[in-house]
Coordinates of C-alpha atoms in Angstrom, one line a residue:
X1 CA 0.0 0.0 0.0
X2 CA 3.1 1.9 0.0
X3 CA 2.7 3.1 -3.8
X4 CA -1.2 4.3 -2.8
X5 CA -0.5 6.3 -0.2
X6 CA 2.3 8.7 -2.3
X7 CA -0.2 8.2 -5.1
X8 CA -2.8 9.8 -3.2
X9 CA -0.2 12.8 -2.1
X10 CA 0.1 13.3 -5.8
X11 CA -3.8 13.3 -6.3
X12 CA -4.1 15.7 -3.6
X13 CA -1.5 18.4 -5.1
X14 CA -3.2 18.0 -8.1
X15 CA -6.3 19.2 -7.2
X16 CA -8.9 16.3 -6.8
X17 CA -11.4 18.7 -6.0
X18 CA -11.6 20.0 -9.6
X19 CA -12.2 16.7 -11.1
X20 CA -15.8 15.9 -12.2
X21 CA -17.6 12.9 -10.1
X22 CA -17.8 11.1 -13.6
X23 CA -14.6 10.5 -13.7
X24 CA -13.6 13.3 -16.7
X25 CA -11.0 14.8 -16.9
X26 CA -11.7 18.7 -15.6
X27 CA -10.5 21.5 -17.9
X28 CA -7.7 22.9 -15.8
X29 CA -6.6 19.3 -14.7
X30 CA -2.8 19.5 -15.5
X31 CA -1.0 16.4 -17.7
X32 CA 2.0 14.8 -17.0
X33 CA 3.3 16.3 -20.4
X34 CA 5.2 20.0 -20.3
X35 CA 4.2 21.6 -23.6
X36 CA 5.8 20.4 -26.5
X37 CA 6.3 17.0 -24.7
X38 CA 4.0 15.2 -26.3
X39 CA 3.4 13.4 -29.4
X40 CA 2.8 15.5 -32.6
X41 CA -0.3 14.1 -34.2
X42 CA 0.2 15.1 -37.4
X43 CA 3.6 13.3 -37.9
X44 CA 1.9 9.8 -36.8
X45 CA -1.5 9.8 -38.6
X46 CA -2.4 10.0 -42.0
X47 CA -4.8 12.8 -42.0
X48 CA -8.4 12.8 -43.5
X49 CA -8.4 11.2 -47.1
X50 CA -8.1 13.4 -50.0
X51 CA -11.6 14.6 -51.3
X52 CA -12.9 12.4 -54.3
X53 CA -10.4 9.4 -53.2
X54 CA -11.9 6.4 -52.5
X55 CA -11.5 6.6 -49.1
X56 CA -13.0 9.6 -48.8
X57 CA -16.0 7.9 -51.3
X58 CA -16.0 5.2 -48.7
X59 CA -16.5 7.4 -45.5
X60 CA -19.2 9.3 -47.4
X61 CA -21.0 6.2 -48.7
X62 CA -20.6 4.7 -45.0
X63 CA -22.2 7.7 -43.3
X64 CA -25.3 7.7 -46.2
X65 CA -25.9 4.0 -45.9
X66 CA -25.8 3.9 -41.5
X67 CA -28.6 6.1 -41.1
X68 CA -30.7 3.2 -42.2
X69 CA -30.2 2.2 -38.3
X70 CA -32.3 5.3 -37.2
X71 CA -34.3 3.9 -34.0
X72 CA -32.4 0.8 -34.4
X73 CA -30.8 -0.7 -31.2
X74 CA -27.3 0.0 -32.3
X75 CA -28.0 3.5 -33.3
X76 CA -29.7 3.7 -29.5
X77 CA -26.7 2.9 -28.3
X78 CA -24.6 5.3 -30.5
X79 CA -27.0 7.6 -28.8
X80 CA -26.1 7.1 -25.8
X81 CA -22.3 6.9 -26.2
X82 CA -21.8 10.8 -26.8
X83 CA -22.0 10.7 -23.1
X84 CA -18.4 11.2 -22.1
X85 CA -19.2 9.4 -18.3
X86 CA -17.1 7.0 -19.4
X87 CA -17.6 4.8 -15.9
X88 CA -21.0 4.9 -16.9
X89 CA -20.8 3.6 -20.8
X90 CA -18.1 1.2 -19.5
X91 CA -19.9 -0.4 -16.3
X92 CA -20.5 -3.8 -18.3
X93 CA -16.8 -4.2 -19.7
X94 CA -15.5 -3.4 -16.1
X95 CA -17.6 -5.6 -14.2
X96 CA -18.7 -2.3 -11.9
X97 CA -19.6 1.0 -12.1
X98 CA -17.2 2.8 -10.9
X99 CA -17.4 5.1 -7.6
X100 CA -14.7 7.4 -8.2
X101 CA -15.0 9.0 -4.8
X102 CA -13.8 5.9 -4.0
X103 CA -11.1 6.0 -6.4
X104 CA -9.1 8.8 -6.0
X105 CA -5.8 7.5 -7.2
X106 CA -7.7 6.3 -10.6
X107 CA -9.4 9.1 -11.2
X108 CA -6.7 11.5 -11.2
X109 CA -4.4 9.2 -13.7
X110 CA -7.5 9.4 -16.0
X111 CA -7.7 13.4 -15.5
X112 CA -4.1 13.8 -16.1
X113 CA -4.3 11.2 -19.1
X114 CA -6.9 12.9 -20.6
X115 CA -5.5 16.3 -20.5
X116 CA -2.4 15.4 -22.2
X117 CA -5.3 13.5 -25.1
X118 CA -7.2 16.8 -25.2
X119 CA -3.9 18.3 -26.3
X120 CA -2.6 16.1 -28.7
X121 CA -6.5 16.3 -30.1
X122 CA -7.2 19.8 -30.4
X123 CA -3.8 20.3 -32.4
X124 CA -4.3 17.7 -34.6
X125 CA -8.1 19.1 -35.5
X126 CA -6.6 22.5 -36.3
X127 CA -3.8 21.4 -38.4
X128 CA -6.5 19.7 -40.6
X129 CA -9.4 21.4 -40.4
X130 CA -11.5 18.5 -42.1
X131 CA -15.1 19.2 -41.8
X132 CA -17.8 16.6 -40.1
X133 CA -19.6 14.3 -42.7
X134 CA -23.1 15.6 -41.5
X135 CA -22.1 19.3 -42.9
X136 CA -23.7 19.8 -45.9
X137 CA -26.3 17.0 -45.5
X138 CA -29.6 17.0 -44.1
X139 CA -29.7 13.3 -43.1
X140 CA -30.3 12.6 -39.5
X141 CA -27.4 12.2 -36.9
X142 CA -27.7 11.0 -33.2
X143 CA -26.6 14.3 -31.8
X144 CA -27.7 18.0 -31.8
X145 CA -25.9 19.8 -34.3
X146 CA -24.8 22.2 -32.5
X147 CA -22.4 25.2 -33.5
X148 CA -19.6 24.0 -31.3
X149 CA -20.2 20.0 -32.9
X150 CA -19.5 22.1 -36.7
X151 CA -16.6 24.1 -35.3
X152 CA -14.9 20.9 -34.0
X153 CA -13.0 19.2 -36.6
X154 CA -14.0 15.9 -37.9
X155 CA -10.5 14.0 -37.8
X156 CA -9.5 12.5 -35.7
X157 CA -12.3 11.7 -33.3
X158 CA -11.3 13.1 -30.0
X159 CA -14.7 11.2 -28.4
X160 CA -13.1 8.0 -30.0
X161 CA -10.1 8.7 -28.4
X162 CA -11.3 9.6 -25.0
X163 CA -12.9 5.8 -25.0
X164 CA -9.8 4.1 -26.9
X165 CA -7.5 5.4 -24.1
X166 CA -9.7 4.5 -21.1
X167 CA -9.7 1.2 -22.2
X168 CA -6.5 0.9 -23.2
X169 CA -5.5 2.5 -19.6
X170 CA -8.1 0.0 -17.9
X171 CA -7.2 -2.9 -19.3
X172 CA -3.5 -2.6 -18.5
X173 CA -4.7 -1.5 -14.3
X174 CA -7.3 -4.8 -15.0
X175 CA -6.2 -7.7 -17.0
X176 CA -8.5 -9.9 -16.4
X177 CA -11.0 -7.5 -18.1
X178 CA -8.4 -6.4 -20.8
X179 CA -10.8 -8.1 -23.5
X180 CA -14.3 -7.0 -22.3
X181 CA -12.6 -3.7 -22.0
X182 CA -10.8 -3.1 -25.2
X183 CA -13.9 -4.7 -27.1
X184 CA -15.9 -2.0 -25.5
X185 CA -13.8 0.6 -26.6
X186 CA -13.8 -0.1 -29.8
X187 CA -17.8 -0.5 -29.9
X188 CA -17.9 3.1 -28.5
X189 CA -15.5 4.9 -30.9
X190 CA -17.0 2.6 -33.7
X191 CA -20.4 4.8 -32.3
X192 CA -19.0 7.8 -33.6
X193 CA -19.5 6.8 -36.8
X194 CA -23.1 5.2 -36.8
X195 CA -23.9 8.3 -34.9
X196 CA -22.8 10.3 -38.2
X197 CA -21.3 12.7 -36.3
X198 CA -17.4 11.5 -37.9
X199 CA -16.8 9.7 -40.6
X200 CA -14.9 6.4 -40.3
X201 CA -11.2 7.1 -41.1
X202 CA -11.8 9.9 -38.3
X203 CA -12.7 7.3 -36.0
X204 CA -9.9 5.2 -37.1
X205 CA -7.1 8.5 -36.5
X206 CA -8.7 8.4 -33.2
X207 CA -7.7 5.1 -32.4
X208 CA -4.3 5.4 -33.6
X209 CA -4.3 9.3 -31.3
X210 CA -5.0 7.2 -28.5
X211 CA -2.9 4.6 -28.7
X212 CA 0.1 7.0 -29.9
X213 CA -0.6 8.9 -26.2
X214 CA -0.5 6.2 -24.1
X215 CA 2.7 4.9 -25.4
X216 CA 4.1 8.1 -25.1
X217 CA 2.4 8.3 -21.3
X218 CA 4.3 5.2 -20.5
X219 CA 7.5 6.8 -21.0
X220 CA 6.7 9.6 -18.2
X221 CA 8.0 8.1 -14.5
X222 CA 5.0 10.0 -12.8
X223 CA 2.6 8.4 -15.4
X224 CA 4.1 4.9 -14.6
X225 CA 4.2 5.7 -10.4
X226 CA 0.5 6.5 -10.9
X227 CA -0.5 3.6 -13.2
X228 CA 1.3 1.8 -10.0
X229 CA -1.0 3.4 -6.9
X230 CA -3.6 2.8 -9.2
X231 CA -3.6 -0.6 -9.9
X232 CA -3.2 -1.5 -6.1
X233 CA -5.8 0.6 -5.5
X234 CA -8.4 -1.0 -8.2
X235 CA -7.3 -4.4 -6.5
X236 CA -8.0 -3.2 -3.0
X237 CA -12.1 -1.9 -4.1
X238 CA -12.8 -4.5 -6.2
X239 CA -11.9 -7.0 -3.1
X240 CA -13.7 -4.4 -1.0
X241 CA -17.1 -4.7 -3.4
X242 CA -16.2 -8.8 -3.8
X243 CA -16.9 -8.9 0.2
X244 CA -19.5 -6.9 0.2
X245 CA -21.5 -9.1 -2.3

């Protein structure tokens, strides 16, 4: 329990307050990554396909042809994956919903995690500037269109890659859930898609975003102390909820 109790001097200097009870990351949670630390996006991804390519005929004929699941179950879902309570939209591939009061330790190496993604995300949208399939079209999406969804960039998905890197993160703290976890995340960026509000190579550079962070994460000793504290302390609250039951 050595490694919780330093983890949780770290949570505290970083401010748990400010961290929402979801478990998302808070705007002005700090990253492990000093500017210009992290990975450069648009060096490691191929960017949006060329207009008129036929990937970019691909993505277009994917987003006409899956708003045939309108009212479907799977577009229900999609629905309900533009939550970002990712504790929430994971509780089945974890085994639990979370209780992140509970899980201090956790929930400040997501916050930290996902500030570094929000980053590496934001710069990548304004290098490429690629709009969002729906613009243009008045076929339905699962969302409001709302100015700020327009303004955001299509590529890559930044939702995708919010739910790529928790899994990724939770299956490494979880093992024995790394399967039910990682399948989950990619059901929930693959939602981005049906939901129409990205196309699919945006979901797909959201993926690789995700994946690109965390392996840059890993090479941060405060990111790996923290993965640390909070895998002992996942251990210690799923034996806690075990004896409860």
């Amino acid at each position: 329990m050595i490694g919780v109790k330093r983890g949780l001097g770290l949570a505290a200097a970083i401010g748990l307050a400010a961290l929402s009870s979801s478990g998302a990351a808070a705007k002005d949670a700090p990253g492990y990554l000093a500017a210009g630390q992290g990975v450069n996006l648009a060096t490691i991804l191929p960017g949006p396909p060329t207009p008129g390519s036929p990937r970019a005929l691909a993505d277009a004929r994917a987003f006409r042809d899956s708003r045939a699941l309108r009212g479907m179950a799977r577009w229900q879902q999609a629905t309900a994956d533009v939550s970002s309570d990712l504790g929430a939209r994971f509780a089945n591939a974890l085994g639990f919903r979370p209780d992140w009061t509970r899980l201090p330790l956790t929930r400040a190496l997501l916050a930290r995690f996902d500030a570094d993604r929000s980053v590496a995300i934001r710069d990548a949208k304004a290098h490429w500037q690629s709009p969002r399939p729906f613009i243009g079209s008045d076929l339905p999406i699962c969302e409001p269109r709302t100015p700020g969804l327009i303004a955001n960039g299509d590529y890559p998905s930044g939702h995708t890659a919010h739910g790529w890197g928790f899994a990724l993160i939770m299956a490494e703290l979880m093992p024995d859930r790394a399967s039910a976890l990682l399948a989950r995340g990619r059901d929930y960026g693959d939602s981005r898609w049906i939901c129409g509000s990205h196309s699919q190579s945006a979901v797909e550079g959201g993926y690789m975003a995700a994946s690109a962070i965390v392996a840059r994460e890993h090479g941060d000793a405060a990111f790996r102390r923290d993965m640390a504290a909070a895998a002992e302390e996942l251990a210690s609250y799923r034996a806690k909820s075990a004896n409860r039951h």
